[in-house]
PDB file of C-alpha atoms and ligand atoms in Angstrom:
ATOM      1  CA  UNK A   1       0.919   4.125  12.991  1.00 69.00           C
ATOM      2  CA  UNK A   2       3.130   2.154  10.600  1.00 80.00           C
ATOM      3  CA  UNK A   3       2.809   3.470   7.005  1.00 86.00           C
ATOM      4  CA  UNK A   4       2.165   0.829   4.376  1.00 94.00           C
ATOM      5  CA  UNK A   5       1.440   3.138   1.458  1.00 95.00           C
ATOM      6  CA  UNK A   6       4.157   5.008  -0.476  1.00 95.00           C
ATOM      7  CA  UNK A   7       4.175   8.792  -0.132  1.00 95.00           C
ATOM      8  CA  UNK A   8       2.841  10.632  -3.201  1.00 97.00           C
ATOM      9  CA  UNK A   9       5.149  12.844  -5.258  1.00 97.00           C
ATOM     10  CA  UNK A  10       3.783  16.008  -3.644  1.00 97.00           C
ATOM     11  CA  UNK A  11       3.901  14.661  -0.071  1.00 96.00           C
ATOM     12  CA  UNK A  12       6.316  17.357   1.071  1.00 97.00           C
ATOM     13  CA  UNK A  13       4.089  20.176  -0.184  1.00 97.00           C
ATOM     14  CA  UNK A  14       0.985  18.596   1.339  1.00 96.00           C
ATOM     15  CA  UNK A  15       2.673  18.260   4.716  1.00 94.00           C
ATOM     16  CA  UNK A  16       4.009  21.805   4.564  1.00 96.00           C
ATOM     17  CA  UNK A  17       0.517  23.359   4.590  1.00 96.00           C
ATOM     18  CA  UNK A  18       0.338  25.744   7.547  1.00 96.00           C
ATOM     19  CA  UNK A  19      -2.372  24.783  10.104  1.00 94.00           C
ATOM     20  CA  UNK A  20      -5.184  27.084  11.142  1.00 94.00           C
ATOM     21  CA  UNK A  21      -6.809  27.191  14.585  1.00 92.00           C
ATOM     22  CA  UNK A  22     -10.039  25.129  14.493  1.00 91.00           C
ATOM     23  CA  UNK A  23     -11.922  27.423  16.819  1.00 88.00           C
ATOM     24  CA  UNK A  24     -10.637  31.008  16.793  1.00 88.00           C
ATOM     25  CA  UNK A  25     -11.871  32.263  20.167  1.00 87.00           C
ATOM     26  CA  UNK A  26     -11.878  35.992  19.454  1.00 88.00           C
ATOM     27  CA  UNK A  27     -15.689  35.939  19.405  1.00 90.00           C
ATOM     28  CA  UNK A  28     -16.065  33.631  22.415  1.00 91.00           C
ATOM     29  CA  UNK A  29     -17.806  35.398  25.330  1.00 87.00           C
ATOM     30  CA  UNK A  30     -14.932  36.285  27.649  1.00 91.00           C
ATOM     31  CA  UNK A  31     -15.127  36.463  31.422  1.00 95.00           C
ATOM     32  CA  UNK A  32     -14.399  39.800  33.074  1.00 97.00           C
ATOM     33  CA  UNK A  33     -11.449  38.275  34.912  1.00 97.00           C
ATOM     34  CA  UNK A  34     -10.539  41.506  36.727  1.00 98.00           C
ATOM     35  CA  UNK A  35     -14.085  41.803  38.120  1.00 98.00           C
ATOM     36  CA  UNK A  36     -14.108  38.156  39.235  1.00 98.00           C
ATOM     37  CA  UNK A  37     -10.728  38.491  40.935  1.00 98.00           C
ATOM     38  CA  UNK A  38     -11.700  41.794  42.576  1.00 98.00           C
ATOM     39  CA  UNK A  39     -14.736  40.084  44.150  1.00 98.00           C
ATOM     40  CA  UNK A  40     -12.368  37.940  46.237  1.00 98.00           C
ATOM     41  CA  UNK A  41     -11.495  40.904  48.478  1.00 98.00           C
ATOM     42  CA  UNK A  42     -12.930  40.216  51.918  1.00 97.00           C
ATOM     43  CA  UNK A  43     -14.463  36.910  50.864  1.00 98.00           C
ATOM     44  CA  UNK A  44     -15.513  34.477  53.581  1.00 98.00           C
ATOM     45  CA  UNK A  45     -14.622  30.802  53.641  1.00 98.00           C
ATOM     46  CA  UNK A  46     -17.884  28.886  53.981  1.00 98.00           C
ATOM     47  CA  UNK A  47     -16.701  25.308  53.973  1.00 98.00           C
ATOM     48  CA  UNK A  48     -14.069  22.775  53.120  1.00 98.00           C
ATOM     49  CA  UNK A  49     -13.977  19.133  52.093  1.00 98.00           C
ATOM     50  CA  UNK A  50     -10.977  16.877  52.529  1.00 98.00           C
ATOM     51  CA  UNK A  51     -10.754  14.303  49.754  1.00 98.00           C
ATOM     52  CA  UNK A  52      -9.014  11.209  51.150  1.00 97.00           C
ATOM     53  CA  UNK A  53      -6.159   9.625  49.215  1.00 97.00           C
ATOM     54  CA  UNK A  54      -7.344   7.003  46.659  1.00 96.00           C
ATOM     55  CA  UNK A  55     -10.924   8.107  47.199  1.00 98.00           C
ATOM     56  CA  UNK A  56     -13.318  10.857  46.093  1.00 98.00           C
ATOM     57  CA  UNK A  57     -15.673  13.329  47.728  1.00 98.00           C
ATOM     58  CA  UNK A  58     -18.396  15.668  46.479  1.00 98.00           C
ATOM     59  CA  UNK A  59     -18.955  19.320  47.277  1.00 98.00           C
ATOM     60  CA  UNK A  60     -21.453  22.024  46.392  1.00 98.00           C
ATOM     61  CA  UNK A  61     -20.714  25.588  45.312  1.00 98.00           C
ATOM     62  CA  UNK A  62     -23.477  28.190  44.842  1.00 98.00           C
ATOM     63  CA  UNK A  63     -23.365  30.281  41.663  1.00 98.00           C
ATOM     64  CA  UNK A  64     -21.286  33.383  42.287  1.00 98.00           C
ATOM     65  CA  UNK A  65     -19.039  31.706  44.869  1.00 98.00           C
ATOM     66  CA  UNK A  66     -15.479  30.439  44.452  1.00 98.00           C
ATOM     67  CA  UNK A  67     -13.754  27.148  45.174  1.00 98.00           C
ATOM     68  CA  UNK A  68     -10.127  26.141  45.418  1.00 98.00           C
ATOM     69  CA  UNK A  69      -8.505  22.753  45.063  1.00 98.00           C
ATOM     70  CA  UNK A  70      -5.455  22.826  47.321  1.00 98.00           C
ATOM     71  CA  UNK A  71      -2.482  20.468  47.487  1.00 98.00           C
ATOM     72  CA  UNK A  72      -1.947  19.244  51.039  1.00 97.00           C
ATOM     73  CA  UNK A  73       0.473  16.654  52.359  1.00 93.00           C
ATOM     74  CA  UNK A  74       2.398  15.985  49.158  1.00 96.00           C
ATOM     75  CA  UNK A  75       2.280  16.004  45.352  1.00 97.00           C
ATOM     76  CA  UNK A  76      -1.073  14.623  44.271  1.00 97.00           C
ATOM     77  CA  UNK A  77      -3.195  14.668  41.149  1.00 97.00           C
ATOM     78  CA  UNK A  78      -6.974  15.133  41.225  1.00 98.00           C
ATOM     79  CA  UNK A  79      -9.744  14.200  38.773  1.00 98.00           C
ATOM     80  CA  UNK A  80     -12.561  16.766  38.725  1.00 98.00           C
ATOM     81  CA  UNK A  81     -16.175  16.328  37.567  1.00 98.00           C
ATOM     82  CA  UNK A  82     -18.719  19.175  37.580  1.00 98.00           C
ATOM     83  CA  UNK A  83     -22.502  19.162  37.194  1.00 98.00           C
ATOM     84  CA  UNK A  84     -25.186  21.815  37.228  1.00 98.00           C
ATOM     85  CA  UNK A  85     -26.585  21.064  40.717  1.00 98.00           C
ATOM     86  CA  UNK A  86     -30.143  21.802  39.512  1.00 98.00           C
ATOM     87  CA  UNK A  87     -29.926  19.590  36.386  1.00 97.00           C
ATOM     88  CA  UNK A  88     -27.449  16.735  36.532  1.00 98.00           C
ATOM     89  CA  UNK A  89     -27.781  16.145  32.780  1.00 97.00           C
ATOM     90  CA  UNK A  90     -25.753  19.325  32.313  1.00 98.00           C
ATOM     91  CA  UNK A  91     -22.185  18.345  33.005  1.00 98.00           C
ATOM     92  CA  UNK A  92     -18.633  19.284  32.113  1.00 98.00           C
ATOM     93  CA  UNK A  93     -17.662  18.671  28.463  1.00 98.00           C
ATOM     94  CA  UNK A  94     -13.942  17.985  28.421  1.00 98.00           C
ATOM     95  CA  UNK A  95     -13.679  17.523  24.647  1.00 97.00           C
ATOM     96  CA  UNK A  96     -15.257  20.831  23.635  1.00 97.00           C
ATOM     97  CA  UNK A  97     -13.377  22.648  26.393  1.00 98.00           C
ATOM     98  CA  UNK A  98     -10.163  21.242  24.891  1.00 97.00           C
ATOM     99  CA  UNK A  99     -11.221  22.310  21.396  1.00 96.00           C
ATOM    100  CA  UNK A 100     -11.852  25.859  22.606  1.00 96.00           C
ATOM    101  CA  UNK A 101      -9.025  26.451  25.090  1.00 96.00           C
ATOM    102  CA  UNK A 102      -6.342  23.889  24.230  1.00 96.00           C
ATOM    103  CA  UNK A 103      -5.002  20.758  25.882  1.00 97.00           C
ATOM    104  CA  UNK A 104      -4.328  22.284  29.321  1.00 98.00           C
ATOM    105  CA  UNK A 105      -6.300  24.897  31.271  1.00 98.00           C
ATOM    106  CA  UNK A 106      -5.224  27.825  33.415  1.00 98.00           C
ATOM    107  CA  UNK A 107      -6.405  31.234  34.577  1.00 98.00           C
ATOM    108  CA  UNK A 108      -9.088  32.770  32.359  1.00 97.00           C
ATOM    109  CA  UNK A 109     -10.106  29.447  30.783  1.00 97.00           C
ATOM    110  CA  UNK A 110     -13.571  28.081  31.392  1.00 98.00           C
ATOM    111  CA  UNK A 111     -15.092  24.657  31.955  1.00 98.00           C
ATOM    112  CA  UNK A 112     -17.899  24.350  29.376  1.00 98.00           C
ATOM    113  CA  UNK A 113     -20.997  22.195  29.754  1.00 98.00           C
ATOM    114  CA  UNK A 114     -22.280  19.507  27.388  1.00 97.00           C
ATOM    115  CA  UNK A 115     -24.830  19.968  24.595  1.00 97.00           C
ATOM    116  CA  UNK A 116     -27.423  21.360  24.379  1.00 97.00           C
ATOM    117  CA  UNK A 117     -26.319  23.755  27.130  1.00 97.00           C
ATOM    118  CA  UNK A 118     -22.735  24.632  26.115  1.00 97.00           C
ATOM    119  CA  UNK A 119     -22.151  27.440  28.565  1.00 97.00           C
ATOM    120  CA  UNK A 120     -19.461  27.994  31.209  1.00 98.00           C
ATOM    121  CA  UNK A 121     -19.975  26.008  34.409  1.00 98.00           C
ATOM    122  CA  UNK A 122     -16.880  27.522  36.012  1.00 98.00           C
ATOM    123  CA  UNK A 123     -14.113  29.994  35.217  1.00 98.00           C
ATOM    124  CA  UNK A 124     -10.537  29.519  36.449  1.00 98.00           C
ATOM    125  CA  UNK A 125      -9.546  32.629  38.397  1.00 98.00           C
ATOM    126  CA  UNK A 126      -6.118  31.634  39.755  1.00 98.00           C
ATOM    127  CA  UNK A 127      -3.523  28.907  39.277  1.00 98.00           C
ATOM    128  CA  UNK A 128      -0.279  28.827  41.243  1.00 98.00           C
ATOM    129  CA  UNK A 129       1.218  26.442  38.645  1.00 98.00           C
ATOM    130  CA  UNK A 130       0.731  28.876  35.736  1.00 98.00           C
ATOM    131  CA  UNK A 131       4.527  29.394  35.686  1.00 98.00           C
ATOM    132  CA  UNK A 132       5.007  25.838  34.359  1.00 98.00           C
ATOM    133  CA  UNK A 133       3.766  26.474  30.827  1.00 97.00           C
ATOM    134  CA  UNK A 134       4.952  23.760  28.416  1.00 97.00           C
ATOM    135  CA  UNK A 135       8.155  21.882  29.259  1.00 97.00           C
ATOM    136  CA  UNK A 136      10.746  20.441  26.843  1.00 96.00           C
ATOM    137  CA  UNK A 137       8.690  17.247  26.455  1.00 96.00           C
ATOM    138  CA  UNK A 138       5.543  19.152  25.543  1.00 96.00           C
ATOM    139  CA  UNK A 139       4.086  18.479  28.996  1.00 97.00           C
ATOM    140  CA  UNK A 140       1.873  20.910  30.906  1.00 98.00           C
ATOM    141  CA  UNK A 141      -0.468  20.791  33.908  1.00 98.00           C
ATOM    142  CA  UNK A 142      -4.274  20.641  34.339  1.00 98.00           C
ATOM    143  CA  UNK A 143      -5.101  18.662  31.182  1.00 97.00           C
ATOM    144  CA  UNK A 144      -8.357  18.021  29.396  1.00 98.00           C
ATOM    145  CA  UNK A 145      -6.802  15.303  27.202  1.00 96.00           C
ATOM    146  CA  UNK A 146      -6.862  12.337  29.567  1.00 92.00           C
ATOM    147  CA  UNK A 147     -10.204  10.828  30.515  1.00 95.00           C
ATOM    148  CA  UNK A 148      -9.851   9.443  34.057  1.00 95.00           C
ATOM    149  CA  UNK A 149      -8.176   6.243  35.178  1.00 96.00           C
ATOM    150  CA  UNK A 150     -10.780   3.480  35.117  1.00 96.00           C
ATOM    151  CA  UNK A 151     -11.125  -0.201  35.967  1.00 96.00           C
ATOM    152  CA  UNK A 152     -12.208  -1.223  32.462  1.00 97.00           C
ATOM    153  CA  UNK A 153      -9.039  -0.073  30.707  1.00 96.00           C
ATOM    154  CA  UNK A 154      -7.069  -1.528  33.613  1.00 95.00           C
ATOM    155  CA  UNK A 155      -8.867  -4.838  33.122  1.00 96.00           C
ATOM    156  CA  UNK A 156      -7.902  -4.880  29.433  1.00 96.00           C
ATOM    157  CA  UNK A 157      -4.277  -3.913  29.979  1.00 94.00           C
ATOM    158  CA  UNK A 158      -3.626  -6.090  33.040  1.00 93.00           C
ATOM    159  CA  UNK A 159      -5.087  -9.317  31.660  1.00 92.00           C
ATOM    160  CA  UNK A 160      -8.242  -9.343  33.740  1.00 95.00           C
ATOM    161  CA  UNK A 161      -7.198  -7.302  36.771  1.00 95.00           C
ATOM    162  CA  UNK A 162      -9.860  -6.014  39.188  1.00 96.00           C
ATOM    163  CA  UNK A 163      -8.972  -2.716  40.849  1.00 95.00           C
ATOM    164  CA  UNK A 164     -11.662  -0.673  42.609  1.00 96.00           C
ATOM    165  CA  UNK A 165     -10.046   2.677  43.441  1.00 96.00           C
ATOM    166  CA  UNK A 166      -9.468   4.139  39.988  1.00 96.00           C
ATOM    167  CA  UNK A 167     -10.778   7.703  39.709  1.00 97.00           C
ATOM    168  CA  UNK A 168     -13.774   6.443  37.705  1.00 98.00           C
ATOM    169  CA  UNK A 169     -14.869   4.166  40.559  1.00 98.00           C
ATOM    170  CA  UNK A 170     -14.042   6.756  43.226  1.00 98.00           C
ATOM    171  CA  UNK A 171     -16.169   9.363  41.416  1.00 98.00           C
ATOM    172  CA  UNK A 172     -18.967   6.824  40.918  1.00 98.00           C
ATOM    173  CA  UNK A 173     -19.121   5.939  44.631  1.00 98.00           C
ATOM    174  CA  UNK A 174     -19.007   9.589  45.683  1.00 98.00           C
ATOM    175  CA  UNK A 175     -21.699  10.621  43.189  1.00 98.00           C
ATOM    176  CA  UNK A 176     -23.945   7.727  44.271  1.00 98.00           C
ATOM    177  CA  UNK A 177     -23.555   8.728  47.920  1.00 98.00           C
ATOM    178  CA  UNK A 178     -24.309  12.397  47.163  1.00 98.00           C
ATOM    179  CA  UNK A 179     -27.391  11.749  45.015  1.00 98.00           C
ATOM    180  CA  UNK A 180     -28.785   8.518  46.452  1.00 98.00           C
ATOM    181  CA  UNK A 181     -28.739   6.958  42.981  1.00 98.00           C
ATOM    182  CA  UNK A 182     -27.943   3.241  42.662  1.00 98.00           C
ATOM    183  CA  UNK A 183     -24.271   2.616  41.876  1.00 98.00           C
ATOM    184  CA  UNK A 184     -24.708   1.691  38.215  1.00 97.00           C
ATOM    185  CA  UNK A 185     -27.040   4.622  37.525  1.00 98.00           C
ATOM    186  CA  UNK A 186     -24.567   6.929  39.219  1.00 98.00           C
ATOM    187  CA  UNK A 187     -21.784   5.545  37.023  1.00 98.00           C
ATOM    188  CA  UNK A 188     -23.498   6.934  33.912  1.00 98.00           C
ATOM    189  CA  UNK A 189     -23.169  10.474  35.263  1.00 98.00           C
ATOM    190  CA  UNK A 190     -19.388  10.271  35.668  1.00 98.00           C
ATOM    191  CA  UNK A 191     -17.646  11.950  32.746  1.00 98.00           C
ATOM    192  CA  UNK A 192     -14.255  12.903  31.349  1.00 98.00           C
ATOM    193  CA  UNK A 193     -12.418  15.083  33.834  1.00 98.00           C
ATOM    194  CA  UNK A 194     -10.212  18.072  34.291  1.00 98.00           C
ATOM    195  CA  UNK A 195      -6.969  16.443  35.433  1.00 98.00           C
ATOM    196  CA  UNK A 196      -6.060  18.890  38.186  1.00 98.00           C
ATOM    197  CA  UNK A 197      -2.297  19.231  38.857  1.00 98.00           C
ATOM    198  CA  UNK A 198      -1.527  16.337  36.454  1.00 97.00           C
ATOM    199  CA  UNK A 199       1.434  16.917  34.105  1.00 97.00           C
ATOM    200  CA  UNK A 200       0.770  15.365  30.715  1.00 96.00           C
ATOM    201  CA  UNK A 201       1.237  15.648  26.992  1.00 97.00           C
ATOM    202  CA  UNK A 202       1.582  13.640  23.796  1.00 96.00           C
ATOM    203  CA  UNK A 203       4.877  12.093  22.734  1.00 95.00           C
ATOM    204  CA  UNK A 204       6.274  13.777  19.631  1.00 91.00           C
ATOM    205  CA  UNK A 205       7.171  10.541  17.826  1.00 91.00           C
ATOM    206  CA  UNK A 206       4.110   8.366  18.431  1.00 92.00           C
ATOM    207  CA  UNK A 207       1.520  10.874  19.659  1.00 92.00           C
ATOM    208  CA  UNK A 208       0.899   8.759  22.769  1.00 94.00           C
ATOM    209  CA  UNK A 209      -0.557  10.217  25.939  1.00 94.00           C
ATOM    210  CA  UNK A 210       2.167  10.558  28.556  1.00 95.00           C
ATOM    211  CA  UNK A 211       2.327  11.613  32.174  1.00 95.00           C
ATOM    212  CA  UNK A 212       5.226  12.689  34.384  1.00 95.00           C
ATOM    213  CA  UNK A 213       5.676  13.627  38.031  1.00 96.00           C
ATOM    214  CA  UNK A 214       3.412  16.567  38.835  1.00 97.00           C
ATOM    215  CA  UNK A 215       5.267  19.779  39.781  1.00 97.00           C
ATOM    216  CA  UNK A 216       2.563  20.514  42.401  1.00 97.00           C
ATOM    217  CA  UNK A 217       3.692  21.036  45.989  1.00 97.00           C
ATOM    218  CA  UNK A 218       1.697  21.502  49.208  1.00 97.00           C
ATOM    219  CA  UNK A 219       0.163  24.971  49.234  1.00 98.00           C
ATOM    220  CA  UNK A 220      -0.357  25.108  45.469  1.00 98.00           C
ATOM    221  CA  UNK A 221      -3.941  25.582  44.354  1.00 98.00           C
ATOM    222  CA  UNK A 222      -6.185  26.134  41.373  1.00 98.00           C
ATOM    223  CA  UNK A 223      -9.156  28.415  41.927  1.00 98.00           C
ATOM    224  CA  UNK A 224     -12.547  28.472  40.183  1.00 98.00           C
ATOM    225  CA  UNK A 225     -15.530  30.821  40.062  1.00 98.00           C
ATOM    226  CA  UNK A 226     -18.873  28.983  39.927  1.00 98.00           C
ATOM    227  CA  UNK A 227     -20.951  30.353  37.043  1.00 98.00           C
ATOM    228  CA  UNK A 228     -23.990  28.197  37.993  1.00 98.00           C
ATOM    229  CA  UNK A 229     -24.936  26.226  41.128  1.00 98.00           C
ATOM    230  CA  UNK A 230     -22.444  23.374  41.061  1.00 98.00           C
ATOM    231  CA  UNK A 231     -22.168  19.840  42.324  1.00 98.00           C
ATOM    232  CA  UNK A 232     -18.512  18.853  42.099  1.00 98.00           C
ATOM    233  CA  UNK A 233     -16.730  15.553  42.647  1.00 98.00           C
ATOM    234  CA  UNK A 234     -12.983  15.235  43.084  1.00 98.00           C
ATOM    235  CA  UNK A 235     -10.935  12.033  43.177  1.00 98.00           C
ATOM    236  CA  UNK A 236      -7.438  11.915  44.661  1.00 97.00           C
ATOM    237  CA  UNK A 237      -6.001   9.660  41.954  1.00 96.00           C
ATOM    238  CA  UNK A 238      -4.407   6.352  43.050  1.00 95.00           C
ATOM    239  CA  UNK A 239      -1.505   7.396  40.814  1.00 93.00           C
ATOM    240  CA  UNK A 240      -0.452  10.005  43.439  1.00 93.00           C
ATOM    241  CA  UNK A 241       1.781  12.469  41.551  1.00 90.00           C
ATOM    242  CA  UNK A 242       1.384  10.216  38.468  1.00 90.00           C
ATOM    243  CA  UNK A 243       5.160   9.808  38.068  1.00 88.00           C
ATOM    244  CA  UNK A 244       4.952   6.067  37.539  1.00 85.00           C
ATOM    245  CA  UNK A 245       1.717   4.095  37.556  1.00 78.00           C
ATOM    246  CA  UNK A 246      -1.922   4.421  38.445  1.00 76.00           C
ATOM    247  CA  UNK A 247      -4.676   1.805  38.806  1.00 76.00           C
ATOM    248  CA  UNK A 248      -2.889   0.244  41.770  1.00 77.00           C
ATOM    249  CA  UNK A 249      -2.002   0.936  45.407  1.00 83.00           C
ATOM    250  CA  UNK A 250       1.720   1.247  44.560  1.00 84.00           C
ATOM    251  CA  UNK A 251       2.076   5.056  44.392  1.00 87.00           C
ATOM    252  CA  UNK A 252       2.405   7.398  47.387  1.00 92.00           C
ATOM    253  CA  UNK A 253      -0.946   9.182  47.655  1.00 95.00           C
ATOM    254  CA  UNK A 254      -2.105  12.247  49.528  1.00 97.00           C
ATOM    255  CA  UNK A 255      -5.427  13.932  50.232  1.00 98.00           C
ATOM    256  CA  UNK A 256      -6.652  17.035  48.419  1.00 98.00           C
ATOM    257  CA  UNK A 257      -8.539  19.904  50.017  1.00 98.00           C
ATOM    258  CA  UNK A 258     -11.512  21.704  48.469  1.00 98.00           C
ATOM    259  CA  UNK A 259     -12.254  25.133  49.954  1.00 98.00           C
ATOM    260  CA  UNK A 260     -15.407  27.148  49.176  1.00 98.00           C
ATOM    261  CA  UNK A 261     -15.491  30.938  49.489  1.00 98.00           C
ATOM    262  CA  UNK A 262     -18.404  33.414  49.397  1.00 98.00           C
ATOM    263  CA  UNK A 263     -17.672  36.941  48.144  1.00 98.00           C
ATOM    264  CA  UNK A 264     -19.089  39.894  50.060  1.00 98.00           C
ATOM    265  CA  UNK A 265     -21.020  40.838  46.937  1.00 97.00           C
ATOM    266  CA  UNK A 266     -21.277  39.348  43.421  1.00 96.00           C
ATOM    267  CA  UNK A 267     -18.588  40.372  40.917  1.00 98.00           C
ATOM    268  CA  UNK A 268     -19.425  43.684  39.274  1.00 97.00           C
ATOM    269  CA  UNK A 269     -21.445  43.162  36.109  1.00 97.00           C
ATOM    270  CA  UNK A 270     -21.607  39.387  36.497  1.00 98.00           C
ATOM    271  CA  UNK A 271     -24.730  37.366  35.682  1.00 97.00           C
ATOM    272  CA  UNK A 272     -25.027  33.589  35.538  1.00 97.00           C
ATOM    273  CA  UNK A 273     -24.609  32.601  31.852  1.00 96.00           C
ATOM    274  CA  UNK A 274     -27.730  31.640  29.919  1.00 95.00           C
ATOM    275  CA  UNK A 275     -27.995  28.354  28.050  1.00 93.00           C
ATOM    276  CA  UNK A 276     -26.715  28.192  24.472  1.00 95.00           C
ATOM    277  CA  UNK A 277     -28.735  30.098  21.901  1.00 95.00           C
ATOM    278  CA  UNK A 278     -28.934  27.447  19.153  1.00 97.00           C
ATOM    279  CA  UNK A 279     -32.632  26.802  18.377  1.00 97.00           C
ATOM    280  CA  UNK A 280     -32.172  22.986  18.197  1.00 97.00           C
ATOM    281  CA  UNK A 281     -34.220  22.494  15.006  1.00 97.00           C
ATOM    282  CA  UNK A 282     -31.286  20.613  13.408  1.00 97.00           C
ATOM    283  CA  UNK A 283     -32.576  21.388   9.932  1.00 97.00           C
ATOM    284  CA  UNK A 284     -35.928  19.645  10.411  1.00 97.00           C
TER     285      UNK A 284
HETATM  286 ZN1  LIG B   1      -6.905   8.602  38.423  1.00 66.14          ZN
END
C-alpha cells in the first residue's frame, strides 16, 4: 500500500483509537477440556495412516474418538481438511475459525464448520509445540491464515508453470480416491486448511504473509478430538518445513503420520454438538 492522499489533521488521534476484539469469545460454548483429556486414559489405537511426502491421504475418525498428526522422519508441514463424513457439504471453515480463535490454533481451540452448520468439527486436545507462542517476527505455528499451496497461484507467479503436487492438488486427488468423485468435482470440496506445524505470520511493515522453518521435530504431534464423524485429508506439503519455497520438488520432504485412538468410554458429559441454532429466515 503506497499512500497517495495526505493525512488529515486529526490522523494521529484517529490512529490512536484502541482496538476492540471483533468476537469476544466469553459466550462461545467451551469444550470441557479436562473431560476430553481424561478420556484418553487407557485409549486404544485403532489405526494409522502414513501420508507420503509431497502427497496426501485421507482418514476417518468416528465422533468421540481422537486423532494425532505426528511428525516422523524430519521437519514437515501438513495441510489439513476436515469434512462431516455423513454430509460432505459441512466442512472446515478456516476464516471463521480464525475470527473466533485468532491466527494460530492450539490446545482448547476448535475447528468450526461452514455455514449453515457452524459447530465444532474437532477440538484440539494437545499440542507439543504450544511452547512456541509468538516469536520476535510475529510468527507462530498451526495457522489458519494461509490457504493451501495451489497450482493456480503458482501458475500466475511462475509465468505459466505447471506443478501437480501442491497441497491443493494432493488433497484433490486424495479426496477423489476416497469418495469416488470425478477429479474436478472432488476439487470443489477442497477448502482452506489448518496449516499443521507451519510457522507463519504477517510482516509488520507490509502485512505480507510470511513463512519460516517450522520448529517441529520428529515425535512432535498435535492431537484432536472428533466432535462429529470425520473424513479428514492431510497433505505433506511439497514445501517440507517451509523454510524456503513450496510449489516445487526443491525442498526436503518427509511423511506425516495420522494415528486414530478410541477411548474406553466417551468423555464424561460429552455429546456431539448440534447444528447452529439460527433459524435461517434471513429477514424474509
Ligand atoms: Zn502446501
